[in-house]
JSON list of C-alpha atoms and ligand atoms in Angstrom, two decimals:
[
{"chain": "A", "resi": 1, "resn": "MET", "atom": "CA", "xyz": [3.69, 47.48, -18.89]},
{"chain": "A", "resi": 2, "resn": "THR", "atom": "CA", "xyz": [4.22, 43.78, -18.41]},
{"chain": "A", "resi": 3, "resn": "SER", "atom": "CA", "xyz": [1.75, 41.69, -16.54]},
{"chain": "A", "resi": 4, "resn": "PRO", "atom": "CA", "xyz": [3.01, 39.79, -13.52]},
{"chain": "A", "resi": 5, "resn": "PRO", "atom": "CA", "xyz": [3.81, 36.12, -14.07]},
{"chain": "A", "resi": 6, "resn": "GLN", "atom": "CA", "xyz": [0.65, 34.16, -13.76]},
{"chain": "A", "resi": 7, "resn": "GLN", "atom": "CA", "xyz": [0.37, 32.20, -10.57]},
{"chain": "A", "resi": 8, "resn": "VAL", "atom": "CA", "xyz": [-0.26, 28.55, -11.36]},
{"chain": "A", "resi": 9, "resn": "SER", "atom": "CA", "xyz": [-1.73, 26.72, -8.44]},
{"chain": "A", "resi": 10, "resn": "GLU", "atom": "CA", "xyz": [-1.09, 23.09, -7.65]},
{"chain": "A", "resi": 11, "resn": "LEU", "atom": "CA", "xyz": [-4.68, 22.33, -8.59]},
{"chain": "A", "resi": 12, "resn": "ASP", "atom": "CA", "xyz": [-4.22, 24.03, -11.98]},
{"chain": "A", "resi": 13, "resn": "ARG", "atom": "CA", "xyz": [-1.19, 21.85, -12.64]},
{"chain": "A", "resi": 14, "resn": "LEU", "atom": "CA", "xyz": [-3.16, 18.75, -11.74]},
{"chain": "A", "resi": 15, "resn": "LEU", "atom": "CA", "xyz": [-6.12, 19.67, -13.92]},
{"chain": "A", "resi": 16, "resn": "GLU", "atom": "CA", "xyz": [-3.89, 20.43, -16.86]},
{"chain": "A", "resi": 17, "resn": "ALA", "atom": "CA", "xyz": [-2.05, 17.14, -16.52]},
{"chain": "A", "resi": 18, "resn": "ASN", "atom": "CA", "xyz": [-5.36, 15.31, -16.24]},
{"chain": "A", "resi": 19, "resn": "ALA", "atom": "CA", "xyz": [-6.70, 16.81, -19.45]},
{"chain": "A", "resi": 20, "resn": "ALA", "atom": "CA", "xyz": [-3.67, 15.46, -21.29]},
{"chain": "A", "resi": 21, "resn": "TYR", "atom": "CA", "xyz": [-3.98, 12.08, -19.57]},
{"chain": "A", "resi": 22, "resn": "ALA", "atom": "CA", "xyz": [-7.65, 11.68, -20.38]},
{"chain": "A", "resi": 23, "resn": "ALA", "atom": "CA", "xyz": [-7.06, 12.65, -24.02]},
{"chain": "A", "resi": 24, "resn": "ALA", "atom": "CA", "xyz": [-4.30, 10.06, -24.45]},
{"chain": "A", "resi": 25, "resn": "ARG", "atom": "CA", "xyz": [-5.80, 7.29, -22.34]},
{"chain": "A", "resi": 26, "resn": "PRO", "atom": "CA", "xyz": [-5.62, 3.96, -24.13]},
{"chain": "A", "resi": 27, "resn": "ASP", "atom": "CA", "xyz": [-8.76, 1.87, -24.36]},
{"chain": "A", "resi": 28, "resn": "ASP", "atom": "CA", "xyz": [-6.94, -1.31, -23.36]},
{"chain": "A", "resi": 29, "resn": "GLY", "atom": "CA", "xyz": [-9.56, -3.02, -21.27]},
{"chain": "A", "resi": 30, "resn": "ALA", "atom": "CA", "xyz": [-7.86, -2.14, -17.97]},
{"chain": "A", "resi": 31, "resn": "THR", "atom": "CA", "xyz": [-11.01, -0.42, -16.80]},
{"chain": "A", "resi": 32, "resn": "ALA", "atom": "CA", "xyz": [-13.33, -3.29, -17.70]},
{"chain": "A", "resi": 33, "resn": "SER", "atom": "CA", "xyz": [-13.64, -4.78, -14.21]},
{"chain": "A", "resi": 34, "resn": "PRO", "atom": "CA", "xyz": [-12.98, -3.58, -10.66]},
{"chain": "A", "resi": 35, "resn": "ARG", "atom": "CA", "xyz": [-11.61, -7.03, -9.77]},
{"chain": "A", "resi": 36, "resn": "PRO", "atom": "CA", "xyz": [-7.79, -7.02, -9.65]},
{"chain": "A", "resi": 37, "resn": "ARG", "atom": "CA", "xyz": [-6.75, -9.44, -12.40]},
{"chain": "A", "resi": 38, "resn": "ARG", "atom": "CA", "xyz": [-3.88, -10.94, -10.39]},
{"chain": "A", "resi": 39, "resn": "ARG", "atom": "CA", "xyz": [-6.07, -11.28, -7.30]},
{"chain": "A", "resi": 40, "resn": "LEU", "atom": "CA", "xyz": [-3.41, -9.34, -5.45]},
{"chain": "A", "resi": 41, "resn": "ALA", "atom": "CA", "xyz": [-3.38, -6.51, -2.93]},
{"chain": "A", "resi": 42, "resn": "VAL", "atom": "CA", "xyz": [-0.24, -4.52, -2.03]},
{"chain": "A", "resi": 43, "resn": "VAL", "atom": "CA", "xyz": [-0.01, -2.66, 1.27]},
{"chain": "A", "resi": 44, "resn": "THR", "atom": "CA", "xyz": [2.75, -0.09, 1.23]},
{"chain": "A", "resi": 45, "resn": "CYS", "atom": "CA", "xyz": [3.94, 3.27, 2.53]},
{"chain": "A", "resi": 46, "resn": "MET", "atom": "CA", "xyz": [2.75, 6.64, 1.26]},
{"chain": "A", "resi": 47, "resn": "ASP", "atom": "CA", "xyz": [6.42, 7.58, 0.72]},
{"chain": "A", "resi": 48, "resn": "ALA", "atom": "CA", "xyz": [6.76, 9.76, -2.39]},
{"chain": "A", "resi": 49, "resn": "ARG", "atom": "CA", "xyz": [9.75, 7.76, -3.69]},
{"chain": "A", "resi": 50, "resn": "ILE", "atom": "CA", "xyz": [7.89, 4.49, -4.21]},
{"chain": "A", "resi": 51, "resn": "ASP", "atom": "CA", "xyz": [6.40, 3.89, -7.66]},
{"chain": "A", "resi": 52, "resn": "VAL", "atom": "CA", "xyz": [4.52, 0.77, -6.61]},
{"chain": "A", "resi": 53, "resn": "PHE", "atom": "CA", "xyz": [3.52, -0.35, -10.10]},
{"chain": "A", "resi": 54, "resn": "ALA", "atom": "CA", "xyz": [7.03, 0.04, -11.51]},
{"chain": "A", "resi": 55, "resn": "VAL", "atom": "CA", "xyz": [8.76, -1.53, -8.49]},
{"chain": "A", "resi": 56, "resn": "LEU", "atom": "CA", "xyz": [6.62, -4.67, -8.69]},
{"chain": "A", "resi": 57, "resn": "GLY", "atom": "CA", "xyz": [6.06, -4.83, -12.44]},
{"chain": "A", "resi": 58, "resn": "LEU", "atom": "CA", "xyz": [2.33, -4.35, -12.08]},
{"chain": "A", "resi": 59, "resn": "LYS", "atom": "CA", "xyz": [-0.06, -2.98, -14.64]},
{"chain": "A", "resi": 60, "resn": "LEU", "atom": "CA", "xyz": [-3.22, -0.99, -14.19]},
{"chain": "A", "resi": 61, "resn": "GLY", "atom": "CA", "xyz": [-6.10, -3.28, -13.26]},
{"chain": "A", "resi": 62, "resn": "GLU", "atom": "CA", "xyz": [-3.93, -6.02, -11.75]},
{"chain": "A", "resi": 63, "resn": "ALA", "atom": "CA", "xyz": [-3.78, -5.19, -8.03]},
{"chain": "A", "resi": 64, "resn": "HIS", "atom": "CA", "xyz": [-5.24, -3.18, -5.22]},
{"chain": "A", "resi": 65, "resn": "VAL", "atom": "CA", "xyz": [-2.74, -0.76, -3.69]},
{"chain": "A", "resi": 66, "resn": "LEU", "atom": "CA", "xyz": [-3.35, 0.36, -0.11]},
{"chain": "A", "resi": 67, "resn": "ARG", "atom": "CA", "xyz": [-1.02, 3.07, 1.16]},
{"chain": "A", "resi": 68, "resn": "ASN", "atom": "CA", "xyz": [-0.51, 4.66, 4.54]},
{"chain": "A", "resi": 69, "resn": "ALA", "atom": "CA", "xyz": [2.29, 5.91, 6.78]},
{"chain": "A", "resi": 70, "resn": "GLY", "atom": "CA", "xyz": [4.81, 3.09, 7.02]},
{"chain": "A", "resi": 71, "resn": "GLY", "atom": "CA", "xyz": [2.90, 0.48, 5.05]},
{"chain": "A", "resi": 72, "resn": "ARG", "atom": "CA", "xyz": [1.48, -0.91, 8.29]},
{"chain": "A", "resi": 73, "resn": "VAL", "atom": "CA", "xyz": [-1.49, -3.26, 8.64]},
{"chain": "A", "resi": 74, "resn": "THR", "atom": "CA", "xyz": [-3.84, -0.85, 10.39]},
{"chain": "A", "resi": 75, "resn": "GLU", "atom": "CA", "xyz": [-7.54, -1.26, 11.08]},
{"chain": "A", "resi": 76, "resn": "ASP", "atom": "CA", "xyz": [-8.27, 0.72, 7.94]},
{"chain": "A", "resi": 77, "resn": "VAL", "atom": "CA", "xyz": [-6.12, -1.63, 5.86]},
{"chain": "A", "resi": 78, "resn": "LEU", "atom": "CA", "xyz": [-7.90, -4.64, 7.36]},
{"chain": "A", "resi": 79, "resn": "ARG", "atom": "CA", "xyz": [-11.27, -3.13, 6.51]},
{"chain": "A", "resi": 80, "resn": "SER", "atom": "CA", "xyz": [-10.21, -2.52, 2.90]},
{"chain": "A", "resi": 81, "resn": "LEU", "atom": "CA", "xyz": [-8.82, -6.05, 2.60]},
{"chain": "A", "resi": 82, "resn": "ALA", "atom": "CA", "xyz": [-12.13, -7.47, 3.80]},
{"chain": "A", "resi": 83, "resn": "LEU", "atom": "CA", "xyz": [-13.72, -5.86, 0.74]},
{"chain": "A", "resi": 84, "resn": "SER", "atom": "CA", "xyz": [-10.80, -6.82, -1.51]},
{"chain": "A", "resi": 85, "resn": "THR", "atom": "CA", "xyz": [-11.23, -10.47, -0.61]},
{"chain": "A", "resi": 86, "resn": "HIS", "atom": "CA", "xyz": [-14.97, -10.93, -0.18]},
{"chain": "A", "resi": 87, "resn": "VAL", "atom": "CA", "xyz": [-16.19, -8.63, -2.93]},
{"chain": "A", "resi": 88, "resn": "LEU", "atom": "CA", "xyz": [-13.32, -8.32, -5.40]},
{"chain": "A", "resi": 89, "resn": "GLY", "atom": "CA", "xyz": [-11.59, -11.69, -5.39]},
{"chain": "A", "resi": 90, "resn": "VAL", "atom": "CA", "xyz": [-8.18, -10.89, -3.84]},
{"chain": "A", "resi": 91, "resn": "ARG", "atom": "CA", "xyz": [-6.32, -13.94, -2.47]},
{"chain": "A", "resi": 92, "resn": "THR", "atom": "CA", "xyz": [-2.69, -12.80, -2.13]},
{"chain": "A", "resi": 93, "resn": "VAL", "atom": "CA", "xyz": [-1.40, -9.86, -0.08]},
{"chain": "A", "resi": 94, "resn": "VAL", "atom": "CA", "xyz": [2.04, -8.28, -0.11]},
{"chain": "A", "resi": 95, "resn": "VAL", "atom": "CA", "xyz": [3.06, -5.89, 2.66]},
{"chain": "A", "resi": 96, "resn": "MET", "atom": "CA", "xyz": [5.95, -3.74, 1.43]},
{"chain": "A", "resi": 97, "resn": "GLN", "atom": "CA", "xyz": [7.77, -1.46, 3.85]},
{"chain": "A", "resi": 98, "resn": "HIS", "atom": "CA", "xyz": [10.94, 0.39, 2.88]},
{"chain": "A", "resi": 99, "resn": "THR", "atom": "CA", "xyz": [14.32, 1.69, 4.00]},
{"chain": "A", "resi": 100, "resn": "LYS", "atom": "CA", "xyz": [14.72, 5.34, 5.10]},
{"chain": "A", "resi": 101, "resn": "CYS", "atom": "CA", "xyz": [11.07, 5.45, 6.11]},
{"chain": "A", "resi": 102, "resn": "GLY", "atom": "CA", "xyz": [9.84, 8.42, 8.11]},
{"chain": "A", "resi": 103, "resn": "LEU", "atom": "CA", "xyz": [8.36, 6.01, 10.65]},
{"chain": "A", "resi": 104, "resn": "THR", "atom": "CA", "xyz": [11.66, 4.25, 11.33]},
{"chain": "A", "resi": 105, "resn": "GLY", "atom": "CA", "xyz": [13.57, 5.16, 14.46]},
{"chain": "A", "resi": 106, "resn": "VAL", "atom": "CA", "xyz": [10.91, 7.37, 16.00]},
{"chain": "A", "resi": 107, "resn": "THR", "atom": "CA", "xyz": [8.69, 6.51, 18.93]},
{"chain": "A", "resi": 108, "resn": "ASP", "atom": "CA", "xyz": [4.95, 6.80, 19.24]},
{"chain": "A", "resi": 109, "resn": "GLN", "atom": "CA", "xyz": [5.57, 9.37, 22.00]},
{"chain": "A", "resi": 110, "resn": "GLU", "atom": "CA", "xyz": [7.69, 11.56, 19.69]},
{"chain": "A", "resi": 111, "resn": "LEU", "atom": "CA", "xyz": [5.02, 11.41, 17.01]},
{"chain": "A", "resi": 112, "resn": "ARG", "atom": "CA", "xyz": [2.35, 12.27, 19.55]},
{"chain": "A", "resi": 113, "resn": "ASN", "atom": "CA", "xyz": [4.41, 15.27, 20.68]},
{"chain": "A", "resi": 114, "resn": "ARG", "atom": "CA", "xyz": [5.01, 16.46, 17.13]},
{"chain": "A", "resi": 115, "resn": "THR", "atom": "CA", "xyz": [1.39, 16.15, 16.00]},
{"chain": "A", "resi": 116, "resn": "GLY", "atom": "CA", "xyz": [-0.34, 16.87, 19.28]},
{"chain": "A", "resi": 117, "resn": "ALA", "atom": "CA", "xyz": [-2.52, 13.83, 18.67]},
{"chain": "A", "resi": 118, "resn": "ASP", "atom": "CA", "xyz": [-2.57, 10.23, 19.76]},
{"chain": "A", "resi": 119, "resn": "LEU", "atom": "CA", "xyz": [-3.36, 8.52, 16.49]},
{"chain": "A", "resi": 120, "resn": "GLY", "atom": "CA", "xyz": [-1.70, 5.11, 16.89]},
{"chain": "A", "resi": 121, "resn": "PHE", "atom": "CA", "xyz": [1.14, 5.73, 14.43]},
{"chain": "A", "resi": 122, "resn": "LEU", "atom": "CA", "xyz": [2.73, 2.26, 14.57]},
{"chain": "A", "resi": 123, "resn": "PRO", "atom": "CA", "xyz": [6.36, 3.40, 14.28]},
{"chain": "A", "resi": 124, "resn": "ILE", "atom": "CA", "xyz": [8.90, 0.89, 12.99]},
{"chain": "A", "resi": 125, "resn": "ASP", "atom": "CA", "xyz": [11.80, -0.18, 15.19]},
{"chain": "A", "resi": 126, "resn": "ASP", "atom": "CA", "xyz": [12.96, -2.95, 12.99]},
{"chain": "A", "resi": 127, "resn": "HIS", "atom": "CA", "xyz": [11.42, -3.95, 9.66]},
{"chain": "A", "resi": 128, "resn": "GLU", "atom": "CA", "xyz": [11.71, -7.65, 10.21]},
{"chain": "A", "resi": 129, "resn": "ALA", "atom": "CA", "xyz": [9.78, -7.48, 13.48]},
{"chain": "A", "resi": 130, "resn": "ALA", "atom": "CA", "xyz": [7.22, -5.03, 12.11]},
{"chain": "A", "resi": 131, "resn": "LEU", "atom": "CA", "xyz": [6.56, -7.16, 9.02]},
{"chain": "A", "resi": 132, "resn": "ARG", "atom": "CA", "xyz": [6.20, -10.38, 11.01]},
{"chain": "A", "resi": 133, "resn": "GLU", "atom": "CA", "xyz": [3.82, -8.62, 13.35]},
{"chain": "A", "resi": 134, "resn": "ASP", "atom": "CA", "xyz": [1.75, -7.19, 10.49]},
{"chain": "A", "resi": 135, "resn": "VAL", "atom": "CA", "xyz": [1.60, -10.46, 8.53]},
{"chain": "A", "resi": 136, "resn": "ASP", "atom": "CA", "xyz": [0.53, -12.39, 11.64]},
{"chain": "A", "resi": 137, "resn": "HIS", "atom": "CA", "xyz": [-2.03, -9.71, 12.54]},
{"chain": "A", "resi": 138, "resn": "LEU", "atom": "CA", "xyz": [-3.52, -9.92, 9.06]},
{"chain": "A", "resi": 139, "resn": "LEU", "atom": "CA", "xyz": [-3.72, -13.72, 9.05]},
{"chain": "A", "resi": 140, "resn": "ALA", "atom": "CA", "xyz": [-5.29, -13.75, 12.51]},
{"chain": "A", "resi": 141, "resn": "GLN", "atom": "CA", "xyz": [-8.45, -11.99, 11.31]},
{"chain": "A", "resi": 142, "resn": "PRO", "atom": "CA", "xyz": [-11.23, -14.55, 10.84]},
{"chain": "A", "resi": 143, "resn": "TYR", "atom": "CA", "xyz": [-12.89, -12.40, 8.18]},
{"chain": "A", "resi": 144, "resn": "LEU", "atom": "CA", "xyz": [-9.70, -12.58, 6.08]},
{"chain": "A", "resi": 145, "resn": "SER", "atom": "CA", "xyz": [-9.69, -16.37, 5.84]},
{"chain": "A", "resi": 146, "resn": "LEU", "atom": "CA", "xyz": [-9.97, -16.21, 2.03]},
{"chain": "A", "resi": 147, "resn": "ILE", "atom": "CA", "xyz": [-6.41, -14.89, 1.85]},
{"chain": "A", "resi": 148, "resn": "ASN", "atom": "CA", "xyz": [-4.07, -17.80, 1.22]},
{"chain": "A", "resi": 149, "resn": "ALA", "atom": "CA", "xyz": [-0.67, -16.12, 0.84]},
{"chain": "A", "resi": 150, "resn": "VAL", "atom": "CA", "xyz": [0.86, -13.10, 2.58]},
{"chain": "A", "resi": 151, "resn": "SER", "atom": "CA", "xyz": [4.42, -11.83, 2.17]},
{"chain": "A", "resi": 152, "resn": "GLY", "atom": "CA", "xyz": [6.35, -9.10, 3.93]},
{"chain": "A", "resi": 153, "resn": "LEU", "atom": "CA", "xyz": [9.01, -7.29, 1.89]},
{"chain": "A", "resi": 154, "resn": "VAL", "atom": "CA", "xyz": [11.41, -4.41, 2.37]},
{"chain": "A", "resi": 155, "resn": "PHE", "atom": "CA", "xyz": [12.03, -2.08, -0.58]},
{"chain": "A", "resi": 156, "resn": "ASP", "atom": "CA", "xyz": [15.42, -0.36, -0.62]},
{"chain": "A", "resi": 157, "resn": "VAL", "atom": "CA", "xyz": [14.73, 3.19, -1.82]},
{"chain": "A", "resi": 158, "resn": "GLU", "atom": "CA", "xyz": [18.38, 3.61, -2.88]},
{"chain": "A", "resi": 159, "resn": "SER", "atom": "CA", "xyz": [19.02, 0.45, -4.87]},
{"chain": "A", "resi": 160, "resn": "GLY", "atom": "CA", "xyz": [15.42, -0.18, -5.90]},
{"chain": "A", "resi": 161, "resn": "ARG", "atom": "CA", "xyz": [15.75, -3.80, -4.75]},
{"chain": "A", "resi": 162, "resn": "ILE", "atom": "CA", "xyz": [13.25, -5.75, -2.71]},
{"chain": "A", "resi": 163, "resn": "SER", "atom": "CA", "xyz": [14.16, -8.19, 0.08]},
{"chain": "A", "resi": 164, "resn": "PRO", "atom": "CA", "xyz": [11.56, -10.79, 1.05]},
{"chain": "A", "resi": 165, "resn": "ILE", "atom": "CA", "xyz": [11.42, -11.05, 4.86]},
{"chain": "A", "resi": 166, "resn": "VAL", "atom": "CA", "xyz": [8.51, -13.36, 5.60]},
{"chain": "A", "resi": 167, "resn": "THR", "atom": "CA", "xyz": [6.01, -15.44, 3.61]},
{"chain": "A", "resi": 168, "resn": "ARG", "atom": "CA", "xyz": [3.07, -17.33, 5.01]},
{"chain": "A", "resi": 169, "resn": "GLU", "atom": "CA", "xyz": [0.81, -19.58, 3.01]},
{"chain": "A", "resi": 170, "resn": "ARG", "atom": "CA", "xyz": [-2.21, -21.57, 4.02]},
{"chain": "A", "resi": 171, "resn": "PRO", "atom": "CA", "xyz": [-4.63, -23.85, 2.21]},
{"chain": "A", "resi": 172, "resn": "ALA", "atom": "CA", "xyz": [-7.24, -22.03, 0.18]},
{"chain": "A", "resi": 173, "resn": "ALA", "atom": "CA", "xyz": [-10.51, -21.62, 2.03]},
{"chain": "A", "resi": 174, "resn": "PRO", "atom": "CA", "xyz": [-13.74, -22.62, 0.27]},
{"chain": "A", "resi": 175, "resn": "ASP", "atom": "CA", "xyz": [-14.03, -19.97, -2.39]},
{"chain": "A", "resi": 176, "resn": "GLN", "atom": "CA", "xyz": [-17.56, -18.60, -2.21]},
{"chain": "A", "resi": 177, "resn": "ALA", "atom": "CA", "xyz": [-16.65, -15.19, -3.55]},
{"chain": "A", "resi": 178, "resn": "GLY", "atom": "CA", "xyz": [-14.93, -16.56, -6.68]},
{"chain": "B", "resi": 1, "resn": "ZN", "atom": "ZN1", "xyz": [7.65, 5.15, 4.65]}
]
């Protein structure tokens, strides 16, 4: 009598992978400080096809990565950036949206119908407009005055290339937080 194939749950797969990761983890100093070494935060979409670190040539410990549906500057993103800047030294923000995004070409009404909830989804009609809106919204927050450069980019999920859409810079504010 043969036993049935063992069911491996998603959690089991994750735990197994983690054991291997922890065993092989290099002691390279990347965990020494919570402050992102490049003083950078990246806001991007939760899309499963975006390997943020590889796309932007980042290493562990160099940047904060904030992900949500669409890579939009939501209230939650603003709250995180307030901590990034005032507590952890971030001065540059990149907002990276992408082609073939699930939030492109749908309306807030459609998303409300599908989910049965009015959650403020911030669908994307046009990346250029959405990025300009998000960059301006970010820079308009008085509590984010320590941020001195913000760029909006579109990542092409097919070619892997990034197109810069908008960049705004402003003089550095007095740097109390270091
Ligand atoms: Zn997306």
